Coordinates of C-alpha atoms and ligand atoms in Angstrom, one line a residue:
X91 CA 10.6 -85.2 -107.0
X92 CA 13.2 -85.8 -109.4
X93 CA 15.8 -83.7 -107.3
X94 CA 14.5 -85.6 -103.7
X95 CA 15.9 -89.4 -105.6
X96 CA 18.9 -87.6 -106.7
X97 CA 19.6 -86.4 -103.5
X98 CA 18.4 -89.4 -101.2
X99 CA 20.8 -91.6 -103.6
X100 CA 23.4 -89.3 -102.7
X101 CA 23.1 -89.5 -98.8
X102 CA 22.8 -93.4 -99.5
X103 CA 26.0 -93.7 -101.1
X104 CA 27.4 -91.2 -98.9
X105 CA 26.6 -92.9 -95.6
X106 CA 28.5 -96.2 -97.5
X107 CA 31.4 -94.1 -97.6
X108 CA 34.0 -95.0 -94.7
X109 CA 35.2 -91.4 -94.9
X110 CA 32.0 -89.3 -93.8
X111 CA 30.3 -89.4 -90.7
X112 CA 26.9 -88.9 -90.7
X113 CA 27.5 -85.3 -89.1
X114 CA 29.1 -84.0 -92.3
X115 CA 27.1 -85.9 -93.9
X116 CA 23.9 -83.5 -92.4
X117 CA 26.4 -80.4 -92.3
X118 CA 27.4 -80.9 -96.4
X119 CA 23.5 -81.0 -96.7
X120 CA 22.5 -78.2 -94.8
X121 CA 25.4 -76.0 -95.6
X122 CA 25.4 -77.2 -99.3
X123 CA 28.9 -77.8 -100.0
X124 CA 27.7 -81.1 -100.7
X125 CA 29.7 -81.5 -104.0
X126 CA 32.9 -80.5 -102.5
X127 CA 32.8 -83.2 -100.1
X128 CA 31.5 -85.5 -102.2
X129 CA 34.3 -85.0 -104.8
X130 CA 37.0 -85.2 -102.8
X131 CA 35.4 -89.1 -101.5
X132 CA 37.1 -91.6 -102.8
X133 CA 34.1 -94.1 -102.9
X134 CA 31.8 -91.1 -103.9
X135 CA 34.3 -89.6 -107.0
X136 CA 34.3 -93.5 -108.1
X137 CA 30.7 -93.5 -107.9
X138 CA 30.6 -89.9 -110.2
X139 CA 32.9 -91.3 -112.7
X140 CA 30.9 -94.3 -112.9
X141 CA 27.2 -92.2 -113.4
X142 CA 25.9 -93.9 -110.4
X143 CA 25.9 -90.8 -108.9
X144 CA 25.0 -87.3 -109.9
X145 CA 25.0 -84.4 -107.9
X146 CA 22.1 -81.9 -108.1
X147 CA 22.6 -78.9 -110.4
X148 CA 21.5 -76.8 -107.0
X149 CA 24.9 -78.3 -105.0
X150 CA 27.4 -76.9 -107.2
X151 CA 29.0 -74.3 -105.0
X152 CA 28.2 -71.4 -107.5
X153 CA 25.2 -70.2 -106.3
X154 CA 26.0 -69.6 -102.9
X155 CA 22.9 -67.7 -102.1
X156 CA 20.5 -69.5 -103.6
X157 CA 17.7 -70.6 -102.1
X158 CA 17.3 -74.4 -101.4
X159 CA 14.6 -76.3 -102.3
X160 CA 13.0 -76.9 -98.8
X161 CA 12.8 -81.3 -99.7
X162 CA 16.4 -81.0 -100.4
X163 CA 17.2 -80.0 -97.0
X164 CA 15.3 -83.2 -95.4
X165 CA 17.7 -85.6 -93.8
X166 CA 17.9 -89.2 -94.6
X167 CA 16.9 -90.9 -91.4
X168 CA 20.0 -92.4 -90.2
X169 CA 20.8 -95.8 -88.6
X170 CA 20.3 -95.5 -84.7
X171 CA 23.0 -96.7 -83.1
X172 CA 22.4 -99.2 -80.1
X173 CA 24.2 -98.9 -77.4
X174 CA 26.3 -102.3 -76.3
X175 CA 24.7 -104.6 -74.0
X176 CA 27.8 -105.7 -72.4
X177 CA 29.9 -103.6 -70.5
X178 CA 33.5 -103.0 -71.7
X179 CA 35.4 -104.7 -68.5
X180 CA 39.4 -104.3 -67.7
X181 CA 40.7 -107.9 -68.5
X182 CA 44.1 -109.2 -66.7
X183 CA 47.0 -110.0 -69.1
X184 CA 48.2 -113.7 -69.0
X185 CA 49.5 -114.5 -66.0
X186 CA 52.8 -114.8 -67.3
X187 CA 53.0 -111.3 -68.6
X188 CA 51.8 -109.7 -65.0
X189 CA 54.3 -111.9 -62.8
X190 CA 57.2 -110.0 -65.3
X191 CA 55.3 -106.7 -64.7
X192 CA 54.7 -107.2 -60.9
X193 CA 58.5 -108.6 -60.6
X194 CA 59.9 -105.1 -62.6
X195 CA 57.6 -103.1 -60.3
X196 CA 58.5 -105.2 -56.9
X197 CA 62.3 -104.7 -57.4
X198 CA 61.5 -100.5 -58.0
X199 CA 59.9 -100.6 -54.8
X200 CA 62.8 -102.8 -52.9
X201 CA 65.4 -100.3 -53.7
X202 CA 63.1 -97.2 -52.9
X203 CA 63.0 -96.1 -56.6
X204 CA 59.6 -96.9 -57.7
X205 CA 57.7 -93.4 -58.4
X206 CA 54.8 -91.8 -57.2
X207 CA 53.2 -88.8 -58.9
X208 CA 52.6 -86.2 -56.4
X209 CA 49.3 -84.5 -57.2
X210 CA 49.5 -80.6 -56.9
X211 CA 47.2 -78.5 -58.6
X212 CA 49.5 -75.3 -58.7
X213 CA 47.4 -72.0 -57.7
X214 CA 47.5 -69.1 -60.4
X215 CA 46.5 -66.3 -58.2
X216 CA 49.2 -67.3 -55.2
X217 CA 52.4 -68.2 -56.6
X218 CA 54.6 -70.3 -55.6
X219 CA 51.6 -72.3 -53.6
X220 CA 49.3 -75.6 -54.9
X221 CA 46.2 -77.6 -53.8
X222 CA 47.4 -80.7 -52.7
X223 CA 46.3 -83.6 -51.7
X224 CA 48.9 -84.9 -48.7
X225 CA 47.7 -88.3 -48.0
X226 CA 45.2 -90.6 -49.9
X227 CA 43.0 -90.3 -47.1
X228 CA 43.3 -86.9 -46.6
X229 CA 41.2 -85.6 -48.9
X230 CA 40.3 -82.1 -48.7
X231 CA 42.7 -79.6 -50.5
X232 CA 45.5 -78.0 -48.5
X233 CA 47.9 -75.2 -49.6
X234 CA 51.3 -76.3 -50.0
X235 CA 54.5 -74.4 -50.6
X236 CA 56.5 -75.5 -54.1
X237 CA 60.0 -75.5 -54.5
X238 CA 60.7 -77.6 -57.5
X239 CA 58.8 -76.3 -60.5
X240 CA 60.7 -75.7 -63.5
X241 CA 57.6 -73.0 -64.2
X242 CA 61.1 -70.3 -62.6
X243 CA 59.8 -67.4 -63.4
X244 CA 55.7 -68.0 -63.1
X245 CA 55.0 -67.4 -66.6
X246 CA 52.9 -69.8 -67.0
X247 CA 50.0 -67.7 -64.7
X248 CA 51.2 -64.2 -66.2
X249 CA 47.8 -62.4 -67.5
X250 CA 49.5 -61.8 -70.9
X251 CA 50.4 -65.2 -71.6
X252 CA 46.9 -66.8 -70.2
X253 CA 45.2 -64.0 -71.8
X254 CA 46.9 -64.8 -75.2
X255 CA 46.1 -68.5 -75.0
X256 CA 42.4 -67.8 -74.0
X257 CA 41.7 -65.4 -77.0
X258 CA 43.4 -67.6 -79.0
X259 CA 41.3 -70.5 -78.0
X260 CA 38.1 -68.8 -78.4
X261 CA 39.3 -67.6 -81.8
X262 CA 40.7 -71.4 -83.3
X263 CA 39.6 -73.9 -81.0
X264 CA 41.8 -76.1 -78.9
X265 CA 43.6 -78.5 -80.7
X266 CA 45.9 -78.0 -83.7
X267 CA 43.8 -80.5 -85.9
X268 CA 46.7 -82.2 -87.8
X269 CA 50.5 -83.1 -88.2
X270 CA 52.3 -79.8 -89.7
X271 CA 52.5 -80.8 -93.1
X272 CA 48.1 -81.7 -92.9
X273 CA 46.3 -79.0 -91.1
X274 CA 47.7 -78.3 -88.5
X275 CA 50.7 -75.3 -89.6
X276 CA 48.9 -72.0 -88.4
X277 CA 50.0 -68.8 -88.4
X278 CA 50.6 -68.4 -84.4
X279 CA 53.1 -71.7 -85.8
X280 CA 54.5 -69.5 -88.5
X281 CA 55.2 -66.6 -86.0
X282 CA 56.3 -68.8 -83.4
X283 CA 59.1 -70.1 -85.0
X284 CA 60.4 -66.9 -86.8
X285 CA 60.3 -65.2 -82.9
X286 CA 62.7 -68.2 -81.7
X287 CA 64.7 -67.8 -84.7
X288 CA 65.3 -64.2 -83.7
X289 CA 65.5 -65.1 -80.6
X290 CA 69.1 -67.5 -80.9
X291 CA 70.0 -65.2 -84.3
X292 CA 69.7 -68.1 -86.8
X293 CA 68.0 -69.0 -89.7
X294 CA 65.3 -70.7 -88.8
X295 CA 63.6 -72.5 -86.0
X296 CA 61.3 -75.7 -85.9
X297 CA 59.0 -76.5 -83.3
X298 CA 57.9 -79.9 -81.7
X299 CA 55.1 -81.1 -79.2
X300 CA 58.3 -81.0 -76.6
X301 CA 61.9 -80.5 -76.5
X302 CA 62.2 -84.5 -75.6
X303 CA 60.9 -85.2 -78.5
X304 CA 62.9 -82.1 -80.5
X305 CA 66.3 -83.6 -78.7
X306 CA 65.6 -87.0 -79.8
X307 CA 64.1 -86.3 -83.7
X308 CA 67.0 -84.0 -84.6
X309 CA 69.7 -86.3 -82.9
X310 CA 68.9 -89.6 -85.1
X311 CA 67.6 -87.4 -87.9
X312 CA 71.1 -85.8 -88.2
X313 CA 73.0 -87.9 -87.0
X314 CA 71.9 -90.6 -89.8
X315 CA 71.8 -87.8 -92.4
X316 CA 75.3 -86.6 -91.8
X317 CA 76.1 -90.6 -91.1
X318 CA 78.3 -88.7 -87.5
X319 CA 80.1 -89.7 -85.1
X320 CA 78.3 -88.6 -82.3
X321 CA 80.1 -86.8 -79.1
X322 CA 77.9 -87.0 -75.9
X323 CA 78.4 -85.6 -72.6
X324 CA 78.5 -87.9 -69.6
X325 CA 75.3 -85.7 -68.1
X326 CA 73.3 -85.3 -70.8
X327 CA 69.5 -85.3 -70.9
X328 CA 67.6 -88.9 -71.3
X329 CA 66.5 -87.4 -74.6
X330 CA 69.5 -86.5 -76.4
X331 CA 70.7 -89.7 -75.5
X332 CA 68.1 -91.3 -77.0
X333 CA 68.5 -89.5 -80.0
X334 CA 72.2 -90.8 -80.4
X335 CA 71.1 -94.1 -79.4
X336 CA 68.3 -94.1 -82.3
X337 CA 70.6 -92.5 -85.2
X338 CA 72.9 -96.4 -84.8
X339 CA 75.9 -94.2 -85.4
X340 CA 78.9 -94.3 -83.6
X341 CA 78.6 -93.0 -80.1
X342 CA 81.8 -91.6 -77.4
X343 CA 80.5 -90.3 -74.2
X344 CA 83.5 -87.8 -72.7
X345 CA 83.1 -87.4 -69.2
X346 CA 81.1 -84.1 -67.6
X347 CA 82.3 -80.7 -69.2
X348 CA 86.1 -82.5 -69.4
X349 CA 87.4 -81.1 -72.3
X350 CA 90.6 -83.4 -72.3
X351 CA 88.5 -86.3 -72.1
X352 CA 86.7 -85.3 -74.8
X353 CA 89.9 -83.9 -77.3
X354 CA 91.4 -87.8 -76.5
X355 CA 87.9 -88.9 -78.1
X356 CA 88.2 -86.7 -80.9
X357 CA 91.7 -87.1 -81.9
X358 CA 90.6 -90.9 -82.3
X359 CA 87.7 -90.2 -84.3
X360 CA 87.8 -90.9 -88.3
X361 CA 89.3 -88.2 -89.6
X362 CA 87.1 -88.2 -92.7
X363 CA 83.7 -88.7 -90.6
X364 CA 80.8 -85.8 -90.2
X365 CA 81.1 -85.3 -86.0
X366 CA 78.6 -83.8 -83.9
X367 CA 79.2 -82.7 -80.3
X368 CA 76.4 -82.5 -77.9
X369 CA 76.2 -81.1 -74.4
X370 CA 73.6 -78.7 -72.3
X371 CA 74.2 -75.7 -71.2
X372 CA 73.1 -75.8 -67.7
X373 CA 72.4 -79.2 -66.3
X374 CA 69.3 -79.9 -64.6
X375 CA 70.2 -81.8 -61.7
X376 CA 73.1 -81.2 -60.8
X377 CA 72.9 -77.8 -61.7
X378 CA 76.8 -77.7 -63.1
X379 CA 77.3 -75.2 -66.0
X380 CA 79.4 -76.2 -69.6
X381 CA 81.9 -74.2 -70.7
X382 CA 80.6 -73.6 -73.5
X383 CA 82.8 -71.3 -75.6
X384 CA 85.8 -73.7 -74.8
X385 CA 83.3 -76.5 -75.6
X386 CA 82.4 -75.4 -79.0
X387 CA 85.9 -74.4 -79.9
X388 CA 87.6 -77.7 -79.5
X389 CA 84.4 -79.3 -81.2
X390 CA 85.0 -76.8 -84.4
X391 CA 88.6 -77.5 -84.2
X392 CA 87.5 -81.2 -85.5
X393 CA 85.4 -79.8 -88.1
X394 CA 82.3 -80.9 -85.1
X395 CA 79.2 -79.3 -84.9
X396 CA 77.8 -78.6 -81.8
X397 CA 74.5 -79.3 -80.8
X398 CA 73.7 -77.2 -77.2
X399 CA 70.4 -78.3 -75.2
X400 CA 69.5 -74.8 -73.4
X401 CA 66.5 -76.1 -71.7
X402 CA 67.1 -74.7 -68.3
X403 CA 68.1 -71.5 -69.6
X404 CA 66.0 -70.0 -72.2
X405 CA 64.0 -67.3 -70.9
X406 CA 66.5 -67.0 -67.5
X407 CA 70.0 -66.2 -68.5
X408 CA 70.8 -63.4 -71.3
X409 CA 69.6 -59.6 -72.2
X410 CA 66.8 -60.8 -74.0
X411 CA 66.3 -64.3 -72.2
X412 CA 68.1 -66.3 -75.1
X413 CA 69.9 -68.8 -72.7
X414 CA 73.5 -69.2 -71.3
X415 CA 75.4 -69.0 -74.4
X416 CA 73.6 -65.9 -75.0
X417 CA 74.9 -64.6 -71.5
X418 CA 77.8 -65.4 -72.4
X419 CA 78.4 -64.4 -76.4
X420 CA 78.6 -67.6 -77.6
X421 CA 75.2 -68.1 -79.2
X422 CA 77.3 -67.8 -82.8
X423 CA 79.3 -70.2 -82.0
X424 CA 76.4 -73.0 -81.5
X425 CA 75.4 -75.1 -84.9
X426 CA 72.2 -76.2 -83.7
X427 CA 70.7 -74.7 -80.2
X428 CA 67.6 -76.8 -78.7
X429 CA 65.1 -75.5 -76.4
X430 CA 61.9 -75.9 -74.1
X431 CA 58.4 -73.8 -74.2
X432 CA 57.5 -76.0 -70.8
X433 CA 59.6 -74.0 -68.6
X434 CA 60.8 -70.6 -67.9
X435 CA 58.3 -69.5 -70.7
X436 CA 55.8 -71.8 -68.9
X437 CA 53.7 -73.5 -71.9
X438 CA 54.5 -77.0 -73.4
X439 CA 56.2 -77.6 -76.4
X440 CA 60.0 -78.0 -77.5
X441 CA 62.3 -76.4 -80.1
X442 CA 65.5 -76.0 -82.6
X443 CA 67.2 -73.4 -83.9
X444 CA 70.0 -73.1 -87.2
X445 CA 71.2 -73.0 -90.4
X446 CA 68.0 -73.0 -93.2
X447 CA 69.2 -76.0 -94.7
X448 CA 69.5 -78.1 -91.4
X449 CA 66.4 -77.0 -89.8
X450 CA 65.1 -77.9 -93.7
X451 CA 66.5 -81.3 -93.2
X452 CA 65.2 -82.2 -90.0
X453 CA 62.1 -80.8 -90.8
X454 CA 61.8 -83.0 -93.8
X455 CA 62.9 -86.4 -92.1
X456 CA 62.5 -86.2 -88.9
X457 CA 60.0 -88.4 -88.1
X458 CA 59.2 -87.1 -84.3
X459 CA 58.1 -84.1 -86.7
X460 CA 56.2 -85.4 -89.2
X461 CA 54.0 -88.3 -87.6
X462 CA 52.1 -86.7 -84.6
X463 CA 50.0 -83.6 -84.3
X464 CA 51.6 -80.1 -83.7
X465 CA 51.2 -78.2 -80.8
X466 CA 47.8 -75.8 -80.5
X467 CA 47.4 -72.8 -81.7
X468 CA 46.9 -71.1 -78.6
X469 CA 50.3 -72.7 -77.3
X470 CA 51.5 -71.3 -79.6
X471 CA 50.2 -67.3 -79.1
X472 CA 50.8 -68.4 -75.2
X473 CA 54.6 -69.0 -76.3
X474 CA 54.9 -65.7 -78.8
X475 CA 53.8 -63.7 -75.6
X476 CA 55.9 -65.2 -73.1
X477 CA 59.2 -64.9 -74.6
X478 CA 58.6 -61.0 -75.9
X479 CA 58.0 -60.7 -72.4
X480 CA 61.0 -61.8 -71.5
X481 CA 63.3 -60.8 -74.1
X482 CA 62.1 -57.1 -72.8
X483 CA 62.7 -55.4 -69.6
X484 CA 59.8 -57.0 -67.5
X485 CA 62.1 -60.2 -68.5
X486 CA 64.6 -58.4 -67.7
X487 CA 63.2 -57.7 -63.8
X488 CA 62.3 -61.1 -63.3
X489 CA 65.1 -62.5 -63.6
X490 CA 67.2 -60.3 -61.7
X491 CA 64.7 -61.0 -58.8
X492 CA 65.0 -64.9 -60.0
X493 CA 68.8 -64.6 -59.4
X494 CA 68.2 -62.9 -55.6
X495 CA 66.0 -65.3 -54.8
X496 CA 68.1 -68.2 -55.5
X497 CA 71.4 -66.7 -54.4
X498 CA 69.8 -66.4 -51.1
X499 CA 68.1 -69.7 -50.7
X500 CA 72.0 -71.2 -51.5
X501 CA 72.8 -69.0 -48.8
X502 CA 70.8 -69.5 -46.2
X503 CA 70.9 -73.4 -46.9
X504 CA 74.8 -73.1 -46.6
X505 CA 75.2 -71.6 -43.7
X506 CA 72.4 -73.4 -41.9
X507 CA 75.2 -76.5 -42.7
X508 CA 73.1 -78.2 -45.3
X509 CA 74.7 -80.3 -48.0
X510 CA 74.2 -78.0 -51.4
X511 CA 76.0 -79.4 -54.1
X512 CA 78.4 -76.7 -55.1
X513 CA 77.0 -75.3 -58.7
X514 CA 76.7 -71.8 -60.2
X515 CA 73.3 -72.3 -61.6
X516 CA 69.4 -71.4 -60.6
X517 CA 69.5 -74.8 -59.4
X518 CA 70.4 -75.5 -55.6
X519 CA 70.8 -79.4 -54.7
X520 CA 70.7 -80.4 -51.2
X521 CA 72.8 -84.0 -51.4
X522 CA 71.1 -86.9 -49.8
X523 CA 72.6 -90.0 -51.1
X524 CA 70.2 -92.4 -50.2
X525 CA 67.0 -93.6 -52.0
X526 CA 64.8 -94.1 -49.3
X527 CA 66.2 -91.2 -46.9
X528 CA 65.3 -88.8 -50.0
X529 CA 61.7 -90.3 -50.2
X530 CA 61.0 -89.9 -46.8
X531 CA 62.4 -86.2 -46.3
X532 CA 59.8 -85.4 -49.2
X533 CA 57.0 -87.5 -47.6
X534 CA 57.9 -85.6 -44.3
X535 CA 58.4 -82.5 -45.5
X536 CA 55.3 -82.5 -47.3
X537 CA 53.0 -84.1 -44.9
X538 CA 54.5 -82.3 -41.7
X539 CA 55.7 -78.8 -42.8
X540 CA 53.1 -78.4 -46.2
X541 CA 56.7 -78.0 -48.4
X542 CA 56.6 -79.5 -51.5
X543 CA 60.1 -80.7 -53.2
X544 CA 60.2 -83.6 -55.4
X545 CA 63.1 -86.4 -54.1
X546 CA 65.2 -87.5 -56.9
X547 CA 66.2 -90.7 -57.5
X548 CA 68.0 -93.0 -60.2
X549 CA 68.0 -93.0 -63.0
X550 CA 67.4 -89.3 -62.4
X551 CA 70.6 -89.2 -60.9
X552 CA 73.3 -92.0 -60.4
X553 CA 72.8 -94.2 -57.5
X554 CA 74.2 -93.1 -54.2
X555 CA 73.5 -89.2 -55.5
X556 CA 69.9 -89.5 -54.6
X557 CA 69.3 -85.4 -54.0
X558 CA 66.6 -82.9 -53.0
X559 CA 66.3 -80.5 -56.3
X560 CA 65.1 -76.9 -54.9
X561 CA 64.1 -74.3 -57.2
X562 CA 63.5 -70.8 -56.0
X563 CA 61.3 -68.2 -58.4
X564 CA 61.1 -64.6 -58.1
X565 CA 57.9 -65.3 -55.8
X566 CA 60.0 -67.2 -53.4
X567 CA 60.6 -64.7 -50.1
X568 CA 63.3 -64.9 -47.6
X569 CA 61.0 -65.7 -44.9
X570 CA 59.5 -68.3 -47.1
X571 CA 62.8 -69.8 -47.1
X572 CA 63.4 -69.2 -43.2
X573 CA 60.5 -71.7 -42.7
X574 CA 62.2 -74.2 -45.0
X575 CA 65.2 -74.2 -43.5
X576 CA 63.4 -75.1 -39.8
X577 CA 61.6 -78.1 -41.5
X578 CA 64.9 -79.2 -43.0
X579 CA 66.4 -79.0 -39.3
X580 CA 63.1 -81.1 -38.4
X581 CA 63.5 -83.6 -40.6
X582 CA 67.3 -83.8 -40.9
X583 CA 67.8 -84.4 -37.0
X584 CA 64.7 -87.4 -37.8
X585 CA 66.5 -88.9 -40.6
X586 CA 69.6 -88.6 -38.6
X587 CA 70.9 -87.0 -42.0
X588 CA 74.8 -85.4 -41.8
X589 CA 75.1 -81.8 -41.7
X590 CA 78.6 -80.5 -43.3
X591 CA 80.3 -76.9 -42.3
X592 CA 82.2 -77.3 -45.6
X593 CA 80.5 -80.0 -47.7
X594 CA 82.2 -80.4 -50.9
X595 CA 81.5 -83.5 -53.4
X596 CA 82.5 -83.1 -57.0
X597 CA 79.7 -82.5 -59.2
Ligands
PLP832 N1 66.6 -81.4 -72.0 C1 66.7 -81.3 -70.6 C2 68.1 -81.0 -70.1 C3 65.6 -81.5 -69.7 O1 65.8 -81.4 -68.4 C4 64.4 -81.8 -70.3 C5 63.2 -82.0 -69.5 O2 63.1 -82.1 -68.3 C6 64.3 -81.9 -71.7 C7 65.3 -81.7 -72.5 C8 62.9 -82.2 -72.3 O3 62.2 -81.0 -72.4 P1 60.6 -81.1 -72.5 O4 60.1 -81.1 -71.1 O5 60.2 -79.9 -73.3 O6 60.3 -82.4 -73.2

């Protein structure tokens, strides 16, 4: 009887207590590891201290085996919950908010830049098709061709990598249950990072929930650290601009990959100020390349360092998949190396590379870091597999076949007379130049011809270099392309869109 107060006073205080839900509160009682919680309860160690509460003899976690008195194991009966009577409606914002709102969105829509998210539910077993939906109205599901997924090399479907992230789901659940520093570090974390290390030959690695975010965190984060001047590339990526724009250092954008441009910067610089030089290795839209050796060179000849965003490139250029600079034998010659997970290696997630101390540094400050949950687990395992498969010779295949397939898609494009921007990448751009003309080509394209290529406009791209982005993978085949190529014809001859024997604008 005794033991039944001691323990109903327990569950009393317990269920004051903002920290424990009435679930633990029945799992501490059934699985008896009632004291542990209990003690590590603020309101409930307060309690303790006090005398107000004791725990029974039977909770301490010594005799694991021990039977437990069948009273003991009674619940409490616990508050029902009721559910509301009123129903949790949508409210409008003051009208003065939503005419600001409506005016932002109205003036999108008049100059043909407002987005719409295509939904495409890409198909596992057939790459490179997807279930889409064409029209609202349209309903059923229809296979649809895709030619602008950043998933190059279909990894994110290979067996290995789906069959890593499913075992490793069944084995740890799905999410990563905390920040890094509470929870959520696991091993599949641990190995993650040391593989991407190897990967780029540095130190160390760190890892973040994308490479947005890794671009953005290590930028300020360094940049304030080091207190840099901060070298930007005309082109760069929304995130590393963001970064520089967050540290409040000084900022000089040089224009694209003009090494003069960006020497006159540097000989301007303070002399006696930390410097950082970022660029990417292949750009995304444009699909221009940096020269990076020369790059990193004049950047080290002002005591720089360089900070290289490889996100189009790891996993699709170098022996073991490394990136451009890899391809090239520059990887020593980058400081700091950033990366994506949510492309070639098909997963989610984002990445940097370096020195122990600097990875040590960002790692410690860098608030993008430290303040939101880490990636899963199975991401993770998903990611470990993905890039051994790629830094082997199956990677090795793929994108040899990746390179065919896109060398012959530039071709064909070309001499059919389309526009493609001229660029030695994966990438192949078909120039439109208007806003609207690019919108409709994808509408038509999609809704006529079952071809899915996402229009981009600003602030993608500058106004007035509104382009078609096409991406061929390894699953791409010629007479895929053949059928493209008509529907192009189709559509450019409806658009009344040029076509140019020897089309030449300067990327
Ligand atoms: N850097 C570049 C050049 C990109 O194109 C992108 C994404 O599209 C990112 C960084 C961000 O990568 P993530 O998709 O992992 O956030």
């Amino acid at each position: 009887m005794a033991s039944l107060i001691k323990t109903a006073a327990v569950a009393v205080a317990m269920r004051k207590c903002p920290f424990l839900s009435n679930e633990v509160l029945s799992f501490a009682l059934k699985s008896r590891s009632l004291s542990m919680f209990a003690k590590k309860c603020p309101v409930m160690s307060k309690l303790m201290t006090q005398g107000v509460v004791t725990l029974p003899a039977t909770y301490d976690l010594k005799g694991e085996n021990e039977a437990v008195p069948e009273e003991e194991l009674k619940l409490p009966t616990l508050t029902k919950l009721e559910a509301p009577t009123q129903k949790n409606e949508a409210q409008p914002l003051p009208p003065k908010y939503d005419s600001i709102l409506n005016d932002n969105i109205e003036a999108k829509k008049r100059d043909s830049t407002y987005r719409t998210f295509q939904v495409l539910s890409r198909t596992a077993e057939k790459k490179p098709y997807a279930m889409a939906r064409t029209t609202p109205l349209q309903l059923e599901d229809e296979d649809v061709s895709v030619w602008c997924s950043n998933d190059y090399l279909g990894m994110s479907s290979h067996p290995k990598v789906t069959g890593a992230v499913i075992d490793t789901i069944n084995r740890h659940g799905v999410g990563a249950g905390g920040t890094r520093s509470i929870g959520g570090t696991s091993h599949y974390h641990v190995e993650l990072e040391d593989t991407l290390a190897d990967l780029h030959g540095k130190d160390s690695a760190l890892l973040f929930s994308s490479c947005y975010v890794a671009n953005d965190t290590t930028l300020q984060t360094l940049g304030r650290v080091l207190n840099a001047e901060i070298y930007s590339d005309q082109g760069n990526h929304a995130s590393m601009i963001a970064g520089i724009n967050n540290s409040r250092m000084p900022k000089f954008v040089f224009r694209h990959n003009d090494l003069d441009h960006l020497e006159e910067l540097l000989v301007k610089g303070d002399p006696d100020r930390m410097k950082i030089v970022a660029f990417e290795s292949v750009y995304s839209m444009t699909g221009t390349i940096a020269p990076i050796e020369e790059l990193c060179d004049l950047a080290h000849k002002y005591n720089a360092l360089t900070f290289v965003d490889e996100v189009h490139a790891v996993g699709l250029y170098g022996y073991h998949g490394a990136g451009l600079a890899e391809e090239r034998g520059m990887a020593h010659k980058i400081d700091i190396v950033s990366g994506t997970l949510g492309k070639a290696y098909g997963l989610v997630g984002g990445y940097i590379a370096s020195t122990g101390p600097l990875i040590d540094v960002v790692r410690s400050l860098g608030s993008g870091l430290i303040f939101t949950t880490s990636i899963p687990p199975s991401t993770a395992a998903g990611a470990v597999t993905s890039i051994n498969i790629l830094a082997q010779q199956e990677g090795r295949e793929l994108r040899l076949r990746h390179r065919a397939a896109y060398n012959i898609l530039r071709v064909k494009l070309l001499k059919a007379g389309f526009p493609v921007l001229d660029c030695p990448s994966h990438i192949v751009p078909l120039h439109i130049g208007d806003a609207l003309k690019a919108t409709l080509c994808m509408d038509t394209l999609l809704e006529k011809h079952k071809l899915y290529v996402q229009a981009i406009n600003y602030p993608t791209v500058p106004r007035g270099r509104e382009l078609l982005r096409f991406v061929a993978t390894p699953y791409h085949t010629p007479r895929m392309m053949d059928y493209l190529i008509s529907a192009l014809d189709d559509v450019w001859s409806n658009l009344d869109l040029p076509k140019c024997e020897n089309f030449s604008l300067k990327n």
